[in-house]
Coordinates of N, CA, C and O and ligand atoms in Angstrom, one line a residue:
M1 N -0.7 19.9 1.6 CA -0.5 18.4 1.5 C -0.7 18.0 0.1 O -1.5 18.4 -0.7
K2 N 0.3 17.1 -0.4 CA 0.2 16.6 -1.7 C 0.7 15.2 -1.8 O 1.4 14.7 -1.0
I3 N 0.3 14.6 -2.9 CA 0.8 13.2 -3.2 C 1.7 13.4 -4.5 O 1.3 14.0 -5.4
R4 N 2.9 12.8 -4.4 CA 3.8 12.8 -5.5 C 4.6 11.5 -5.6 O 4.6 10.7 -4.6
C5 N 5.2 11.3 -6.8 CA 6.1 10.1 -6.9 C 7.2 10.1 -5.9 O 7.8 11.2 -5.7
A6 N 7.6 9.0 -5.4 CA 8.8 9.0 -4.5 C 10.1 8.9 -5.3 O 10.1 8.4 -6.4
S7 N 11.2 9.4 -4.7 CA 12.5 9.2 -5.3 C 13.4 8.7 -4.2 O 13.0 8.6 -3.0
L8 N 14.6 8.4 -4.6 CA 15.5 7.9 -3.5 C 15.8 8.9 -2.4 O 16.2 8.5 -1.3
D9 N 15.6 10.2 -2.7 CA 15.7 11.2 -1.6 C 14.7 11.0 -0.5 O 14.9 11.4 0.6
D10 N 13.6 10.2 -0.8 CA 12.6 10.0 0.2 C 12.8 8.6 0.9 O 12.0 8.3 1.8
L11 N 13.9 7.9 0.6 CA 14.1 6.6 1.1 C 14.2 6.5 2.6 O 13.5 5.6 3.2
E12 N 14.9 7.4 3.2 CA 15.1 7.4 4.7 C 13.7 7.5 5.4 O 13.4 6.8 6.3
S13 N 12.9 8.5 4.9 CA 11.6 8.7 5.5 C 10.7 7.5 5.4 O 10.0 7.1 6.3
I14 N 10.7 6.9 4.2 CA 9.8 5.8 3.9 C 10.3 4.6 4.8 O 9.5 3.9 5.4
H15 N 11.6 4.4 4.8 CA 12.2 3.3 5.6 C 11.8 3.4 7.1 O 11.4 2.5 7.8
A16 N 11.9 4.7 7.6 CA 11.5 4.9 9.0 C 10.1 4.5 9.3 O 9.8 3.9 10.3
I17 N 9.2 5.0 8.4 CA 7.7 4.6 8.6 C 7.5 3.1 8.4 O 6.8 2.5 9.2
E18 N 8.2 2.5 7.5 CA 8.1 1.1 7.3 C 8.5 0.3 8.5 O 7.8 -0.6 9.0
Q19 N 9.6 0.7 9.2 CA 10.0 0.1 10.4 C 9.1 0.2 11.5 O 8.9 -0.7 12.4
R20 N 8.5 1.4 11.6 CA 7.5 1.7 12.7 C 6.2 1.0 12.4 O 5.4 0.8 13.4
S21 N 5.9 0.6 11.2 CA 4.6 0.1 10.8 C 4.4 -1.4 10.8 O 3.3 -1.9 10.8
F22 N 5.5 -2.1 10.6 CA 5.4 -3.6 10.3 C 6.4 -4.4 11.2 O 7.5 -3.9 11.5
K23 N 5.9 -5.5 11.6 CA 6.7 -6.5 12.4 C 7.8 -7.1 11.5 O 8.9 -7.4 11.9
H24 N 7.5 -7.2 10.2 CA 8.5 -7.7 9.2 C 8.6 -6.7 8.1 O 8.1 -6.9 7.0
P25 N 9.3 -5.6 8.4 CA 9.3 -4.5 7.4 C 10.2 -4.9 6.2 O 11.1 -5.7 6.3
W26 N 9.9 -4.3 5.0 CA 10.8 -4.4 3.9 C 12.1 -3.7 4.3 O 12.2 -2.7 5.0
T27 N 13.2 -4.3 3.7 CA 14.5 -3.7 4.0 C 14.7 -2.4 3.2 O 14.0 -2.2 2.2
K28 N 15.7 -1.7 3.5 CA 16.0 -0.5 2.7 C 16.3 -0.8 1.3 O 15.9 -0.1 0.4
N29 N 17.0 -1.9 1.1 CA 17.3 -2.3 -0.3 C 16.1 -2.7 -1.1 O 15.9 -2.3 -2.3
Q30 N 15.1 -3.4 -0.4 CA 13.9 -3.7 -1.1 C 13.1 -2.5 -1.5 O 12.6 -2.3 -2.6
L31 N 13.0 -1.5 -0.5 CA 12.3 -0.3 -0.8 C 13.0 0.5 -1.9 O 12.3 1.0 -2.9
A32 N 14.3 0.5 -1.9 CA 15.1 1.3 -2.9 C 14.9 0.7 -4.3 O 14.7 1.4 -5.3
Y33 N 14.8 -0.7 -4.4 CA 14.6 -1.4 -5.6 C 13.3 -1.0 -6.2 O 13.2 -0.7 -7.4
E34 N 12.3 -1.0 -5.4 CA 10.9 -0.6 -5.9 C 10.8 0.8 -6.3 O 10.2 1.1 -7.3
I35 N 11.5 1.7 -5.6 CA 11.5 3.1 -5.9 C 12.2 3.4 -7.2 O 11.8 4.2 -8.1
E36 N 13.4 2.7 -7.4 CA 14.3 3.2 -8.5 C 14.4 2.2 -9.6 O 14.6 2.6 -10.8
N37 N 14.3 0.9 -9.4 CA 14.7 0.0 -10.4 C 13.6 -0.9 -11.0 O 13.8 -1.3 -12.2
D38 N 12.6 -1.2 -10.3 CA 11.6 -2.1 -10.8 C 10.8 -1.4 -11.9 O 10.1 -0.4 -11.6
P39 N 10.8 -1.9 -13.1 CA 10.1 -1.2 -14.2 C 8.6 -1.2 -14.0 O 7.9 -0.3 -14.6
V40 N 8.0 -2.1 -13.3 CA 6.5 -2.1 -13.2 C 6.1 -1.4 -11.9 O 4.9 -1.3 -11.6
S41 N 7.0 -0.9 -11.1 CA 6.7 -0.4 -9.8 C 6.4 1.1 -9.8 O 7.0 1.9 -10.6
Q42 N 5.4 1.5 -9.0 CA 5.1 2.9 -8.8 C 5.0 3.2 -7.3 O 4.3 2.4 -6.7
V43 N 5.6 4.2 -6.9 CA 5.6 4.5 -5.4 C 5.2 6.0 -5.3 O 5.8 6.9 -5.8
Y44 N 4.1 6.2 -4.5 CA 3.6 7.5 -4.2 C 3.7 7.8 -2.7 O 3.4 6.9 -1.9
I45 N 4.0 9.1 -2.4 CA 4.1 9.5 -1.0 C 3.1 10.6 -0.8 O 2.9 11.5 -1.7
L46 N 2.6 10.7 0.4 CA 1.8 11.8 0.9 C 2.7 12.7 1.7 O 3.3 12.2 2.7
V47 N 2.8 13.9 1.3 CA 3.8 14.9 2.0 C 3.0 16.1 2.5 O 2.2 16.6 1.8
D48 N 3.4 16.5 3.7 CA 2.8 17.7 4.2 C 4.0 18.6 4.8 O 4.7 18.1 5.7
D49 N 4.1 19.7 4.2 CA 5.2 20.6 4.7 C 6.5 19.9 4.8 O 7.3 20.1 5.7
G50 N 6.8 19.2 3.7 CA 8.1 18.5 3.6 C 8.2 17.2 4.4 O 9.2 16.5 4.3
I51 N 7.2 16.9 5.2 CA 7.2 15.6 6.0 C 6.4 14.5 5.3 O 5.3 14.7 4.9
V52 N 7.1 13.4 5.1 CA 6.4 12.2 4.5 C 5.5 11.6 5.6 O 5.9 11.2 6.6
L53 N 4.2 11.6 5.3 CA 3.2 11.0 6.2 C 2.8 9.6 5.9 O 2.3 8.8 6.8
G54 N 3.0 9.2 4.6 CA 2.6 7.8 4.3 C 3.0 7.6 2.8 O 3.4 8.4 2.1
Y55 N 2.7 6.3 2.4 CA 3.1 5.9 1.1 C 2.3 4.7 0.6 O 1.7 4.0 1.4
I56 N 2.3 4.5 -0.7 CA 1.7 3.3 -1.3 C 2.6 2.8 -2.4 O 3.1 3.6 -3.2
F57 N 2.8 1.5 -2.5 CA 3.6 0.9 -3.5 C 2.7 0.0 -4.3 O 1.9 -0.8 -3.8
I58 N 2.8 0.2 -5.7 CA 2.0 -0.7 -6.5 C 2.9 -1.3 -7.6 O 3.9 -0.7 -8.0
H59 N 2.4 -2.4 -8.2 CA 3.0 -2.9 -9.5 C 1.9 -2.8 -10.5 O 0.8 -3.3 -10.3
D60 N 2.2 -2.1 -11.6 CA 1.2 -1.8 -12.7 C 1.7 -2.4 -14.0 O 2.6 -2.0 -14.5
T61 N 1.0 -3.5 -14.4 CA 1.3 -4.1 -15.7 C 0.2 -3.9 -16.7 O -0.1 -4.7 -17.5
T62 N -0.5 -2.8 -16.5 CA -1.7 -2.4 -17.3 C -2.9 -3.3 -17.2 O -3.9 -2.8 -16.8
Q63 N -2.7 -4.6 -17.5 CA -3.9 -5.5 -17.4 C -4.2 -5.8 -15.9 O -5.3 -6.0 -15.5
E64 N -3.1 -5.8 -15.1 CA -3.2 -6.2 -13.7 C -2.4 -5.2 -12.8 O -1.3 -4.9 -13.1
V65 N -3.0 -4.8 -11.7 CA -2.3 -3.9 -10.7 C -2.4 -4.6 -9.4 O -3.4 -5.2 -9.0
Q66 N -1.2 -4.7 -8.7 CA -1.1 -5.2 -7.4 C -0.8 -4.0 -6.4 O 0.1 -3.3 -6.7
I67 N -1.6 -3.9 -5.4 CA -1.3 -3.0 -4.3 C -0.3 -3.8 -3.4 O -0.7 -4.8 -2.8
L68 N 0.9 -3.3 -3.3 CA 1.9 -4.1 -2.6 C 2.1 -3.7 -1.2 O 2.4 -4.5 -0.3
N69 N 1.9 -2.4 -0.9 CA 2.3 -2.0 0.4 C 1.7 -0.6 0.6 O 1.7 0.3 -0.3
I70 N 1.1 -0.4 1.7 CA 0.5 1.0 2.1 C 0.7 1.2 3.6 O 0.5 0.3 4.4
A71 N 1.2 2.4 3.9 CA 1.3 2.7 5.4 C 1.2 4.2 5.6 O 1.6 5.0 4.7
V72 N 0.7 4.5 6.7 CA 0.6 5.9 7.2 C 1.3 5.9 8.5 O 1.1 5.0 9.3
D73 N 2.1 6.9 8.8 CA 2.9 7.0 10.0 C 2.0 7.0 11.2 O 0.9 7.7 11.1
Q74 N 2.4 6.4 12.3 CA 1.5 6.1 13.5 C 0.7 7.4 13.9 O -0.5 7.3 14.1
D75 N 1.4 8.5 14.0 CA 0.7 9.7 14.6 C -0.4 10.3 13.7 O -1.1 11.2 14.1
Y76 N -0.4 9.8 12.4 CA -1.3 10.4 11.4 C -2.4 9.5 11.0 O -3.1 9.8 10.1
R77 N -2.5 8.4 11.6 CA -3.5 7.4 11.2 C -4.9 7.9 11.6 O -5.1 8.7 12.4
K78 N -5.9 7.2 11.0 CA -7.3 7.5 11.3 C -7.7 8.9 10.9 O -8.6 9.5 11.6
S79 N -7.0 9.5 10.0 CA -7.3 10.9 9.5 C -7.7 10.9 8.1 O -7.8 12.0 7.5
G80 N -7.9 9.7 7.5 CA -8.3 9.7 6.0 C -7.1 9.6 5.1 O -7.3 9.6 3.9
Y81 N -5.9 9.6 5.6 CA -4.7 9.7 4.7 C -4.5 8.4 3.9 O -4.2 8.4 2.7
G82 N -4.8 7.2 4.5 CA -4.7 5.9 3.8 C -5.7 5.9 2.7 O -5.4 5.5 1.6
K83 N -6.9 6.3 3.0 CA -8.0 6.4 2.0 C -7.6 7.3 0.8 O -7.8 7.0 -0.3
H84 N -7.0 8.4 1.2 CA -6.5 9.4 0.2 C -5.5 8.8 -0.8 O -5.6 8.9 -2.0
L85 N -4.5 8.1 -0.2 CA -3.5 7.4 -1.0 C -4.1 6.4 -1.9 O -3.8 6.3 -3.1
M86 N -5.0 5.6 -1.4 CA -5.6 4.5 -2.1 C -6.5 5.1 -3.3 O -6.4 4.7 -4.4
N87 N -7.3 6.2 -3.0 CA -8.1 6.8 -4.0 C -7.3 7.4 -5.1 O -7.7 7.3 -6.3
Y88 N -6.2 8.0 -4.7 CA -5.3 8.6 -5.7 C -4.8 7.5 -6.7 O -4.9 7.7 -7.9
V89 N -4.4 6.4 -6.2 CA -3.9 5.3 -7.1 C -5.1 4.8 -8.0 O -4.9 4.6 -9.2
L90 N -6.2 4.5 -7.3 CA -7.3 3.9 -8.1 C -7.8 4.9 -9.2 O -8.3 4.4 -10.2
K91 N -7.7 6.2 -8.9 CA -8.1 7.2 -9.9 C -7.2 7.2 -11.1 O -7.6 7.6 -12.2
N92 N -5.9 6.9 -10.9 CA -4.9 7.1 -11.9 C -4.5 5.9 -12.7 O -3.6 6.0 -13.5
I93 N -5.0 4.7 -12.3 CA -4.7 3.5 -13.1 C -5.8 3.2 -14.1 O -6.9 3.7 -14.0
S94 N -5.4 2.3 -15.1 CA -6.3 2.0 -16.1 C -7.6 1.5 -15.6 O -7.7 0.7 -14.7
K95 N -8.7 2.0 -16.2 CA -10.1 1.6 -15.8 C -10.3 0.1 -16.1 O -11.2 -0.5 -15.5
N96 N -9.5 -0.5 -17.0 CA -9.7 -1.9 -17.4 C -8.9 -2.9 -16.6 O -9.0 -4.1 -16.7
A97 N -8.0 -2.3 -15.7 CA -7.1 -3.2 -15.0 C -7.8 -4.0 -13.9 O -8.8 -3.5 -13.3
N98 N -7.4 -5.2 -13.7 CA -7.9 -5.9 -12.5 C -6.9 -5.6 -11.3 O -5.7 -5.6 -11.5
I99 N -7.5 -5.2 -10.2 CA -6.6 -4.7 -9.1 C -6.7 -5.7 -7.9 O -7.8 -6.0 -7.4
F100 N -5.6 -6.2 -7.5 CA -5.5 -7.2 -6.4 C -4.6 -6.7 -5.3 O -3.8 -5.8 -5.5
L101 N -4.8 -7.3 -4.1 CA -3.9 -7.1 -3.0 C -4.0 -8.4 -2.1 O -4.9 -9.1 -2.2
E102 N -3.0 -8.5 -1.3 CA -2.9 -9.5 -0.2 C -2.7 -8.8 1.1 O -2.0 -7.8 1.2
V103 N -3.4 -9.3 2.1 CA -3.3 -8.7 3.4 C -3.3 -9.8 4.5 O -4.0 -10.8 4.3
R104 N -2.6 -9.5 5.6 CA -2.6 -10.5 6.7 C -4.0 -10.6 7.2 O -4.7 -9.6 7.5
A105 N -4.4 -11.8 7.5 CA -5.8 -12.0 8.0 C -6.1 -11.3 9.3 O -7.2 -10.9 9.6
S106 N -5.1 -11.0 10.1 CA -5.3 -10.3 11.4 C -5.2 -8.7 11.2 O -5.5 -8.0 12.2
N107 N -4.9 -8.2 10.0 CA -4.7 -6.8 9.9 C -6.1 -6.1 9.7 O -6.4 -5.6 8.6
F108 N -6.8 -5.9 10.8 CA -8.2 -5.4 10.8 C -8.2 -4.0 10.1 O -9.1 -3.7 9.3
N109 N -7.3 -3.1 10.5 CA -7.4 -1.7 10.0 C -7.2 -1.7 8.5 O -8.0 -1.0 7.8
A110 N -6.3 -2.5 8.0 CA -6.0 -2.4 6.6 C -7.2 -3.1 5.8 O -7.7 -2.5 4.8
I111 N -7.8 -4.2 6.4 CA -8.9 -4.8 5.7 C -10.1 -3.9 5.7 O -10.8 -3.8 4.6
Q112 N -10.3 -3.1 6.7 CA -11.4 -2.1 6.7 C -11.2 -1.1 5.7 O -12.1 -0.7 5.0
L113 N -9.9 -0.6 5.6 CA -9.6 0.4 4.5 C -9.9 -0.2 3.1 O -10.5 0.5 2.3
Y114 N -9.5 -1.4 2.9 CA -9.7 -2.0 1.6 C -11.2 -2.2 1.3 O -11.6 -2.0 0.1
I115 N -11.9 -2.7 2.3 CA -13.4 -2.9 2.0 C -14.0 -1.5 1.7 O -14.8 -1.4 0.8
A116 N -13.6 -0.5 2.5 CA -14.2 0.8 2.2 C -13.8 1.3 0.8 O -14.6 2.1 0.2
A117 N -12.7 0.9 0.3 CA -12.3 1.3 -1.1 C -13.0 0.5 -2.2 O -12.8 0.8 -3.3
G118 N -13.7 -0.6 -1.8 CA -14.4 -1.4 -2.7 C -13.8 -2.8 -3.0 O -14.2 -3.5 -3.9
F119 N -12.8 -3.2 -2.2 CA -12.2 -4.5 -2.4 C -13.1 -5.6 -1.7 O -13.7 -5.3 -0.7
K120 N -13.1 -6.8 -2.4 CA -13.8 -7.9 -1.8 C -12.8 -9.1 -1.7 O -12.0 -9.3 -2.6
E121 N -13.0 -9.9 -0.7 CA -12.2 -11.1 -0.5 C -12.5 -12.1 -1.7 O -13.7 -12.4 -1.9
I122 N -11.5 -12.6 -2.3 CA -11.7 -13.6 -3.4 C -11.0 -15.0 -3.0 O -11.1 -15.9 -3.8
G123 N -10.2 -15.0 -2.0 CA -9.5 -16.2 -1.6 C -8.6 -16.1 -0.5 O -8.4 -14.9 0.0
R124 N -7.9 -17.2 -0.1 CA -7.0 -17.1 1.0 C -5.7 -17.9 0.6 O -5.9 -18.9 -0.1
R125 N -4.6 -17.5 1.0 CA -3.4 -18.3 0.8 C -3.0 -18.7 2.2 O -2.7 -17.9 3.1
Q126 N -3.0 -20.0 2.4 CA -2.7 -20.6 3.7 C -1.3 -20.4 4.1 O -0.4 -20.6 3.3
A127 N -1.1 -20.0 5.4 CA 0.3 -19.8 6.0 C 1.2 -19.1 5.1 O 2.4 -19.5 4.9
Y128 N 0.8 -18.0 4.5 CA 1.5 -17.3 3.5 C 2.6 -16.4 4.1 O 3.7 -16.2 3.5
Y129 N 2.4 -15.9 5.3 CA 3.3 -14.9 5.9 C 4.2 -15.6 6.9 O 3.9 -16.7 7.4
H130 N 5.3 -14.8 7.3 CA 6.1 -15.2 8.4 C 5.2 -15.6 9.6 O 4.3 -14.8 9.9
G131 N 5.5 -16.6 10.3 CA 4.7 -17.0 11.5 C 3.5 -17.8 11.1 O 2.7 -18.2 12.0
G132 N 3.4 -18.1 9.8 CA 2.3 -19.0 9.4 C 0.9 -18.4 9.2 O -0.1 -19.1 9.1
E133 N 0.9 -17.1 9.2 CA -0.4 -16.4 9.1 C -1.0 -16.5 7.6 O -0.2 -16.4 6.7
D134 N -2.3 -16.6 7.5 CA -2.9 -16.7 6.2 C -2.9 -15.3 5.5 O -3.0 -14.3 6.3
A135 N -2.9 -15.2 4.2 CA -3.1 -14.0 3.5 C -4.5 -14.1 2.9 O -5.0 -15.1 2.4
I136 N -5.2 -12.9 3.1 CA -6.5 -12.8 2.4 C -6.2 -12.1 1.0 O -5.5 -11.1 1.0
V137 N -6.7 -12.7 0.0 CA -6.5 -12.1 -1.4 C -7.8 -11.3 -1.7 O -8.9 -11.9 -1.5
M138 N -7.6 -10.1 -2.1 CA -8.8 -9.2 -2.4 C -8.7 -8.7 -3.8 O -7.6 -8.4 -4.3
K139 N -9.9 -8.4 -4.4 CA -9.9 -7.8 -5.7 C -10.9 -6.7 -5.7 O -11.9 -6.7 -5.0
L140 N -10.5 -5.6 -6.4 CA -11.4 -4.4 -6.4 C -12.6 -4.8 -7.3 O -12.5 -5.2 -8.5
K141 N -13.8 -4.5 -6.8 CA -15.0 -4.7 -7.6 C -15.4 -3.3 -8.0 O -15.8 -2.4 -7.1
R142 N -15.4 -3.0 -9.3 CA -15.7 -1.6 -9.7 C -17.2 -1.5 -9.9 O -17.9 -2.4 -10.2
N143 N -17.6 -0.2 -9.8 CA -19.1 0.1 -10.0 C -19.4 0.4 -11.4 O -20.2 1.3 -11.6
I144 N -18.8 -0.3 -12.4 CA -19.1 0.0 -13.8 C -19.4 -1.3 -14.5 O -19.1 -2.3 -14.1
Ligands
COA1 C1 -3.9 0.5 7.2 C2 -3.5 1.9 7.3 C3 -2.6 2.3 6.0 C4 -4.8 2.8 7.3 O1 -4.4 4.2 7.1 P1 -5.2 5.3 7.8 O2 -4.7 6.6 7.3 O3 -5.2 5.2 9.3 O4 -6.7 5.0 7.2 P2 -7.8 6.1 7.0 O5 -7.9 7.0 8.1 O6 -7.7 6.6 5.6 O7 -9.1 5.1 7.1 C5 -9.7 4.6 6.0 C6 -10.7 3.6 6.3 O8 -10.1 2.4 6.8 C7 -10.8 1.9 8.0 N1 -9.9 2.1 9.1 C8 -8.6 2.5 9.2 N2 -8.1 2.5 10.4 C9 -9.1 1.9 11.2 C10 -9.1 1.5 12.6 N3 -8.1 1.7 13.4 N4 -10.3 1.0 13.0 C11 -11.3 0.7 12.2 N5 -11.3 1.1 10.9 C12 -10.2 1.6 10.4 C13 -12.1 2.7 8.1 O9 -13.0 2.1 7.3 C14 -11.7 4.0 7.4 O10 -12.7 4.7 6.9 P3 -13.7 5.7 7.8 O11 -12.7 6.6 8.5 O12 -14.4 6.4 6.7 O13 -14.4 4.8 8.7 C15 -2.7 2.3 8.6 O14 -3.5 1.8 9.7 C16 -1.3 1.7 8.6 O15 -0.3 2.3 8.2 N6 -1.2 0.5 9.2 C17 0.2 -0.1 9.4 C18 0.7 -0.6 8.0 C19 -0.2 -1.7 7.4 O16 -0.7 -2.6 8.1 N7 -0.5 -1.5 6.1 C20 -1.4 -2.4 5.4 C21 -0.8 -3.7 5.0 S1 0.2 -3.6 3.5

């Protein structure tokens, strides 16, 4: 099992997991743009025996990092893979960066993962998502 940068060759696998994981998934074009074209974007995938199990999308502008998207395919959840992807990213970005994310207020599993990684709620965006759901804004509190 390894984590590596995604390329467009991984697009179909990522898109399939994205569709299985979200009610409002990113489109293939959005995913492709992040993988190939966005200069501040980094996309990492967790691969086992050639099979993509999960991914994480971030924007890194050195001073500030946004965790944009993380998913683990349904059959592989609750096995530590989400934590593994998150830890990989947190280990490899600048120690001075402020790290933020937004998450649907109802996404209990993701919120638990983020709290376990050291994120704390710092605010809410009212009716931020499709359907009027609030976003919880979280920031990583580092132990240094
Ligand atoms: C959120 C998600 C990525 C977590 O991935 P995962 O591989 O299942 O998570 P892990 O097994 O690494 O769990 C990490 C921690 O998250 C928490 N957690 C994850 N799933 C949980 C669940 N079903 N119930 C309770 N806590 C959960 C736990 O704190 C866990 O730590 P622990 O096992 O030491 O208790 C996965 O559920 C997923 O892909 N969800 C759909 C997509 C999504 O909502 N993404 C986030 C929004 S961008």
